[in-house]
Amino acid sequence: MTNAQLIAGDPGWLIAVKALLVFALCVLLTLMSVWGERRLVARMQQRLGPNRVGPFGLIQSLADGVKLALKEDLIPAAADKVVFIIAPIISVTTCFMSFAVIPFSGEVTLFGKVTAMQLTDIPVGVLYVLSIASIGVYGIVLAGWSSGSTYPLLGGLRSSAQVISYEIAMGLSLVAVFIYAGSMSTSEIVEAQQQWWYAVVLFPSFVIYAISMVGETNRAPFDLAEAEGELVGGFHTEYSSLKFALFFLAEYVNIIAVSALATTLFLGGYHAPPGLGFTEAWLGGWFTMVWFFAKVILFFFVFVWLRGTLPRMRYDQFMQFGWKVLIPVSLAWIMIVATLRVLSLNGAPRAATIAFASAVVLLVMLVNFGFENAKNKKKNTPFAEVSEPEFAVPQLPIKVSTINVSTGKKGDQ
Amino acid sequence: MSDHIEPMKKKEISVNEVEFAQIEQNGPKNLFSQMQGFWVTFATMFKKVNTVSYPEVKEPTAERFHGRHQLNRYDDGLEKCIGCELCAWACPADAIYVEGAANSDEHRMSPGERYGRVYQINYLRCIFCGLCIEACPTRALTMTNEYELADETRAKLIFEKDDLLAPLRAGMLMPPHPMYPNTTDTNYYKNEIKSSHPSQEVNN
Ligand code: SF4
Ligand code: SF4
């Protein structure tokens, strides 16, 4: 039976129980992931990380939450009060909502009912997640705008630009998955990956999704919306106490949410890795949840790893990367995937498929060659001679030390 | 004198005549070398951490670490501080407050004429630069290696003379008491008094 059939007969109370379970899981996972991130990043920097509160510092995030709750709740005088209060609420609720369509497990028995750990299975499940994610941006944008102060405004603007551009790339990367699975329902996409994970089949899509999900969640190296060095705290500069805690929660729930979506769409969801299929029957089917969360945690680790390794990107580079690289590449890739799919669905001969694939490879090589050429040409053109300015300029010192990257020739301009 | 100073010559220097120091910059690395950064952080996770679990594990400080101050004594127990306030004047953070007073034969805290009656160091201000130590003419003021100075109130962090005075060691007597018989403050200064004399035991 598919998940959709399994959960179709759920009575109301079971749905309520499952909703509660999912919510509790999310909150727990968030607390654990905050702790996990701090410990991991600390390790990457040869530190210990929080290890005081509870065994191994496990309840550190809980202690932090309590501390935040007891802090004074400030609302700046220049703030737009209503929006200021609503913004974090939007942020938090939307990121929880995307969990509704994520299938956490296969067939399991809960309180004597045969069901699956998935709240609801709508035919356009993935689109629903995407739309919810875009509403979540409102939280950040409105927070930035309503704070009535400069840094939050800049952070909010950055964030909206960022999320809009990366959402396009993200949506496009998912199109290939839709084409291959022939469905937009999360559980059906999982089922379609019984044989091969889409991370393997649609590797470019997976890479694009992985990059854009980091951009989408405002995480390092794409955390321009809250860049501490430039914008103090970005959109949440003016927030304190519980409202700040909500943003914090939202960020981490968001990370888990995009990781869960990535797991569902590219890593075979709750299914065991190839060759370990027998484990799925363990614990009456509940073991599939272990696989699911193992994959989610793997993604989370990558998030932390990125943060521990890469410096923050410059804003213009970041936008350039999104618009000039990710989106065109996604578009081209979709065309290729669609063509291949049509070829195989119409029973085209193998030779035709191979010919098409080789043509694509040749084309890519050609484009790459052109790019390299243009780059070299640009590198080798010297700067044009500039005439003396007419206004007074300060005298040059006798010996100038300069880093001359562009030409590689000795002071000859 | 001013006519000996040469007027500055205006000399136009063209950019092309300026000597450049070439610095090699190779531009961005290839993808593989960029990926090596990920290996660095990953491998670091399994290295021994540098953290010292401070309250449980206390590493000894460097030998000459600048810690809490101490007001020293001569070997018979008299205080070294003469209340000269040089330390207070040297202090860049204005952390020291000294009030000197005159010694008398009935009430003698230090050899010589004067002693420090009030001596306070404000550890909310002190930056542990050690300039006060350098200023002190009698080596009355030195620093210990003690660094655990945190406390709950501001008042507690203003250390009084009692908090700063060195403890009495063997052979020392609690002042006030007279000087060693037949000596002057110069003998004290030259460190010739090695222990107290029975005649100094007036209070004890
Ligand atoms: S160590 Fe420096 S700051 Fe502290 S009391 Fe001495 S002179 Fe002042
Ligand atoms: S500690 Fe030294 S410098 Fe300061 S008042 Fe006493 S004798 Fe003078």
XYZ file of C-alpha atoms in Angstrom, chain A:
413
model
C 0.000 0.000 0.000
C 1.207 3.504 -0.631
C 1.434 6.060 2.098
C -1.470 7.977 0.618
C -3.735 4.947 0.958
C -2.363 4.152 4.389
C -3.128 7.521 5.900
C -6.380 8.037 4.053
C -8.297 6.139 6.712
C -6.761 7.877 9.725
C -9.333 8.858 12.323
C -9.190 12.421 13.644
C -7.608 11.551 16.952
C -4.786 9.694 15.242
C -4.044 12.721 13.086
C -3.949 14.840 16.228
C -1.565 12.392 17.896
C 0.664 12.356 14.844
C 0.662 16.146 14.583
C 1.699 16.319 18.219
C 4.429 13.736 17.639
C 5.776 15.572 14.617
C 5.769 18.875 16.476
C 7.515 17.382 19.488
C 10.062 15.747 17.228
C 10.781 19.020 15.487
C 11.297 20.915 18.706
C 13.448 18.161 20.152
C 15.469 17.927 16.978
C 15.972 21.679 17.012
C 17.235 21.676 20.577
C 19.533 18.795 19.794
C 20.744 20.329 16.562
C 21.643 23.623 18.217
C 23.665 21.667 20.710
C 25.073 19.411 17.991
C 26.072 22.319 15.832
C 27.858 24.080 18.643
C 29.706 20.936 19.629
C 30.669 20.093 16.066
C 31.813 23.562 15.127
C 33.768 23.672 18.358
C 35.470 20.418 17.446
C 36.328 21.774 14.033
C 38.014 24.667 15.798
C 39.728 22.416 18.342
C 37.467 23.496 21.163
C 35.111 21.500 23.355
C 31.897 23.411 22.941
C 29.136 23.564 25.554
C 29.706 20.755 28.053
C 28.413 22.145 31.327
C 24.641 21.871 31.432
C 23.644 18.241 31.756
C 25.669 15.299 30.489
C 27.886 16.477 27.604
C 26.043 19.794 27.779
C 23.010 18.141 26.216
C 20.442 20.492 27.718
C 22.443 23.615 26.986
C 19.915 24.799 24.419
C 17.100 24.316 26.898
C 18.987 26.450 29.391
C 19.554 29.068 26.706
C 15.865 29.018 25.887
C 14.939 29.593 29.510
C 17.470 32.390 29.721
C 16.040 34.025 26.602
C 12.522 33.739 27.970
C 13.539 35.548 31.142
C 15.174 38.428 29.287
C 13.534 41.808 28.971
C 11.348 41.995 25.891
C 12.119 45.247 24.101
C 10.092 46.821 21.337
C 11.893 49.798 19.802
C 9.975 53.081 19.797
C 10.364 53.409 16.031
C 9.061 49.921 15.397
C 5.742 49.110 13.823
C 4.424 47.229 16.827
C 1.922 44.869 15.293
C 4.129 43.767 12.408
C 7.094 43.585 14.749
C 5.283 41.032 16.879
C 3.736 39.104 14.000
C 6.994 38.668 12.074
C 8.642 36.040 14.295
C 5.340 34.198 14.567
C 5.091 33.955 10.786
C 8.659 32.767 10.651
C 8.142 29.984 13.147
C 4.739 28.693 12.135
C 5.571 28.421 8.459
C 8.698 26.408 8.985
C 6.812 23.949 11.166
C 4.076 23.646 8.550
C 6.307 22.171 5.896
C 6.698 19.026 8.008
C 3.075 18.114 7.392
C 3.786 16.455 4.040
C 7.127 14.859 4.858
C 6.857 11.074 5.132
C 8.916 10.031 8.137
C 8.311 6.307 7.895
C 6.762 3.550 5.879
C 3.959 1.336 7.122
C 3.786 1.296 10.927
C 1.270 0.440 13.621
C 0.332 3.280 15.940
C -2.172 2.545 18.753
C -3.427 -0.527 16.914
C -3.972 1.334 13.651
C -1.969 0.600 10.539
C -0.763 3.921 9.206
C 2.346 5.828 8.149
C 4.158 8.636 9.912
C 3.023 11.325 7.565
C 0.410 13.894 8.469
C -1.115 14.355 5.078
C -0.280 13.441 1.531
C -1.422 16.013 -0.978
C -0.785 15.497 -4.701
C 1.213 18.726 -4.897
C 3.103 18.139 -1.662
C 6.429 19.556 -2.813
C 4.838 22.678 -4.237
C 3.154 23.125 -0.877
C 6.538 23.007 0.858
C 7.984 25.530 -1.578
C 5.094 27.928 -1.114
C 5.251 27.634 2.658
C 8.962 28.354 2.524
C 8.293 31.529 0.550
C 5.737 32.671 3.086
C 8.365 32.077 5.733
C 10.470 34.770 4.093
C 7.801 37.280 5.005
C 8.777 36.728 8.601
C 12.281 37.925 7.887
C 11.337 40.727 5.519
C 8.675 42.098 7.838
C 10.977 41.806 10.827
C 13.565 43.852 8.992
C 11.090 46.429 7.841
C 9.132 46.832 11.053
C 12.159 47.258 13.294
C 12.431 50.856 12.159
C 16.194 50.765 12.041
C 18.827 50.564 9.350
C 20.635 47.296 9.865
C 17.514 45.168 10.155
C 16.132 46.836 7.043
C 19.269 46.002 5.088
C 19.220 42.473 6.459
C 15.581 42.026 5.527
C 16.147 43.358 2.022
C 19.144 41.143 1.495
C 17.239 38.203 2.745
C 14.295 38.771 0.441
C 16.553 39.199 -2.585
C 18.474 36.119 -1.563
C 15.492 33.908 -0.964
C 13.766 34.987 -4.156
C 16.786 34.255 -6.314
C 17.617 30.976 -4.636
C 14.052 29.826 -4.567
C 14.028 29.962 -8.365
C 17.085 27.756 -8.559
C 15.606 25.471 -5.937
C 12.278 25.164 -7.718
C 14.028 24.492 -11.004
C 16.190 21.798 -9.482
C 13.044 20.051 -8.294
C 11.491 20.039 -11.739
C 13.851 17.281 -12.830
C 12.648 15.207 -9.882
C 9.025 15.782 -10.870
C 9.776 14.756 -14.435
C 11.400 11.533 -13.327
C 8.966 10.608 -10.560
C 5.948 11.691 -12.555
C 4.418 13.120 -9.418
C 4.669 15.993 -6.965
C 3.500 14.055 -3.966
C 6.286 13.460 -1.492
C 5.385 9.872 -0.711
C 5.179 8.923 -4.386
C 8.564 10.488 -5.044
C 9.955 8.360 -2.220
C 8.381 5.256 -3.710
C 9.820 6.094 -7.126
C 13.294 5.943 -5.593
C 13.128 2.314 -4.548
C 15.684 1.431 -7.230
C 17.977 4.383 -7.534
C 18.190 7.466 -5.398
C 17.659 10.654 -7.351
C 20.844 12.002 -5.811
C 22.592 9.585 -8.153
C 20.299 9.695 -11.171
C 19.800 13.444 -11.115
C 23.126 14.402 -9.629
C 23.228 17.978 -11.033
C 19.762 18.654 -9.610
C 20.895 17.360 -6.272
C 23.919 19.634 -6.268
C 21.831 22.647 -7.231
C 19.257 21.854 -4.590
C 21.958 21.375 -1.960
C 23.473 24.751 -2.770
C 20.204 26.607 -2.941
C 18.927 25.107 0.287
C 21.848 26.687 2.078
C 21.001 30.003 0.442
C 17.356 29.519 1.287
C 17.963 28.974 4.998
C 20.313 31.954 5.330
C 23.122 29.788 6.559
C 26.864 30.242 6.241
C 28.421 30.807 3.731
C 25.247 32.496 2.520
C 24.193 34.100 5.808
C 24.221 37.593 4.382
C 20.905 38.448 5.964
C 22.364 38.311 9.440
C 26.010 38.924 8.657
C 27.347 39.868 12.076
C 30.357 41.649 10.682
C 28.364 43.961 8.463
C 24.830 44.156 9.802
C 25.196 43.493 13.543
C 22.488 40.834 13.581
C 20.696 41.584 10.328
C 16.946 41.340 10.481
C 16.866 40.308 14.139
C 19.115 43.067 15.480
C 16.251 44.722 17.343
C 14.724 41.537 18.662
C 15.183 40.260 22.167
C 13.786 37.704 24.556
C 11.221 35.189 23.280
C 10.774 36.882 19.934
C 14.440 36.420 19.248
C 14.175 32.847 20.447
C 11.426 32.299 17.879
C 13.708 33.448 15.055
C 16.398 31.216 16.390
C 14.006 28.299 16.510
C 12.766 29.094 13.022
C 16.273 29.056 11.603
C 16.989 25.617 12.938
C 13.591 24.129 12.176
C 14.098 25.477 8.671
C 17.402 23.694 8.356
C 15.795 20.454 9.457
C 12.888 21.076 7.086
C 15.025 21.588 3.976
C 17.180 18.642 4.999
C 14.072 16.503 5.371
C 12.875 17.617 1.958
C 16.266 16.849 0.452
C 16.158 13.424 2.068
C 12.690 12.814 0.693
C 13.415 13.998 -2.823
C 16.963 12.844 -3.381
C 18.074 10.294 -0.802
C 15.191 7.867 -0.920
C 13.322 9.252 2.090
C 12.654 6.721 4.805
C 13.933 3.802 2.746
C 17.091 2.051 3.828
C 20.198 2.505 1.680
C 20.490 -0.035 -1.135
C 21.409 -3.466 0.154
C 20.007 -2.876 3.642
C 16.362 -3.244 2.645
C 15.767 -5.993 5.225
C 16.180 -3.471 8.065
C 12.984 -1.727 7.056
C 10.876 -4.425 8.695
C 12.621 -4.115 12.060
C 10.642 -2.771 15.042
C 7.436 -3.268 13.099
C 8.460 -0.792 10.431
C 9.513 1.946 12.851
C 13.126 1.408 11.888
C 12.490 3.327 8.655
C 12.301 6.425 10.813
C 15.851 5.766 11.977
C 16.997 5.777 8.369
C 15.084 8.928 7.680
C 16.600 10.813 10.562
C 20.043 9.409 9.879
C 19.858 11.018 6.444
C 18.502 14.278 7.846
C 21.329 14.393 10.364
C 23.798 13.747 7.574
C 22.514 16.844 5.824
C 22.649 18.765 9.051
C 26.251 17.756 9.463
C 27.001 19.154 6.035
C 25.375 22.425 7.064
C 27.628 22.593 10.096
C 30.635 21.570 8.080
C 30.016 24.368 5.614
C 29.731 26.833 8.435
C 32.938 25.581 9.970
C 34.864 25.775 6.720
C 33.773 28.568 4.438
C 33.892 32.320 4.943
C 30.801 34.359 4.122
C 30.385 35.256 0.477
C 30.312 38.798 -0.744
C 26.809 39.930 -1.595
C 27.378 40.651 -5.284
C 29.236 37.374 -5.801
C 26.412 35.595 -4.130
C 23.764 37.134 -6.356
C 25.918 36.609 -9.404
C 26.329 32.975 -8.520
C 22.592 32.539 -8.096
C 21.467 34.293 -11.258
C 24.350 33.695 -13.639
C 25.310 30.177 -12.679
C 22.671 28.258 -10.773
C 19.578 29.333 -12.713
C 20.984 28.906 -16.266
C 22.549 25.590 -15.326
C 19.264 24.411 -13.853
C 17.361 25.456 -16.958
C 19.757 23.690 -19.270
C 19.707 20.594 -17.104
C 15.909 20.502 -17.109
C 15.895 20.626 -20.890
C 18.315 17.735 -21.019
C 16.382 15.679 -18.489
C 13.096 16.358 -20.247
C 14.527 15.344 -23.597
C 16.010 12.159 -22.197
C 12.758 11.343 -20.470
C 10.715 11.864 -23.607
C 13.166 9.768 -25.579
C 12.957 6.880 -23.153
C 9.159 7.115 -22.727
C 8.631 7.003 -26.468
C 10.842 3.969 -26.757
C 13.519 5.676 -28.797
C 16.466 3.480 -29.765
C 19.472 3.421 -27.493
C 21.601 4.992 -30.192
C 19.420 8.106 -30.228
C 19.746 8.523 -26.460
C 23.484 8.108 -26.594
C 23.794 10.490 -29.520
C 21.816 13.096 -27.643
C 23.908 12.637 -24.507
C 27.153 12.977 -26.451
C 25.876 16.086 -28.174
C 25.121 17.589 -24.773
C 28.559 16.714 -23.449
C 30.189 18.275 -26.522
C 28.107 21.393 -26.141
C 29.064 21.744 -22.500
C 32.722 21.339 -23.365
C 32.413 23.967 -26.059
C 30.763 26.452 -23.741
C 33.391 25.794 -21.114
C 36.161 26.311 -23.636
C 34.632 29.617 -24.699
C 34.426 30.762 -21.088
C 38.027 29.887 -20.387
C 39.146 31.730 -23.499
C 37.217 34.823 -22.589
C 38.652 34.693 -19.100
C 42.221 34.431 -20.345
C 41.681 37.220 -22.820
C 40.336 39.477 -20.113
C 43.264 38.574 -17.922
C 45.811 39.489 -20.586
C 44.424 42.838 -21.658
C 46.338 45.613 -19.914
C 44.531 48.539 -18.396
C 44.068 51.512 -20.662
C 46.337 54.487 -20.027
C 44.552 57.094 -17.947
C 45.203 60.778 -18.416
C 46.297 62.959 -15.503
C 43.291 64.213 -13.585
C 42.763 67.961 -13.693
C 42.089 68.321 -9.998
C 44.776 68.232 -7.347
C 45.770 64.792 -6.152
C 48.061 63.952 -3.264
C 51.643 63.264 -4.205
C 52.641 59.646 -4.648
C 55.212 58.232 -2.287
C 58.522 57.332 -3.880
C 58.241 53.568 -3.482
C 54.877 52.000 -3.947
C 54.180 48.457 -2.932
C 51.267 47.069 -4.761
C 49.497 43.837 -5.303
C 49.159 43.751 -9.028
C 46.829 40.893 -9.779
C 45.317 41.857 -13.065
C 48.273 41.953 -15.437
C 51.184 40.190 -13.847
C 53.601 42.653 -15.460
C 55.971 44.949 -13.714
C 54.528 48.451 -13.212
C 54.098 49.180 -16.880
C 50.756 50.858 -17.056
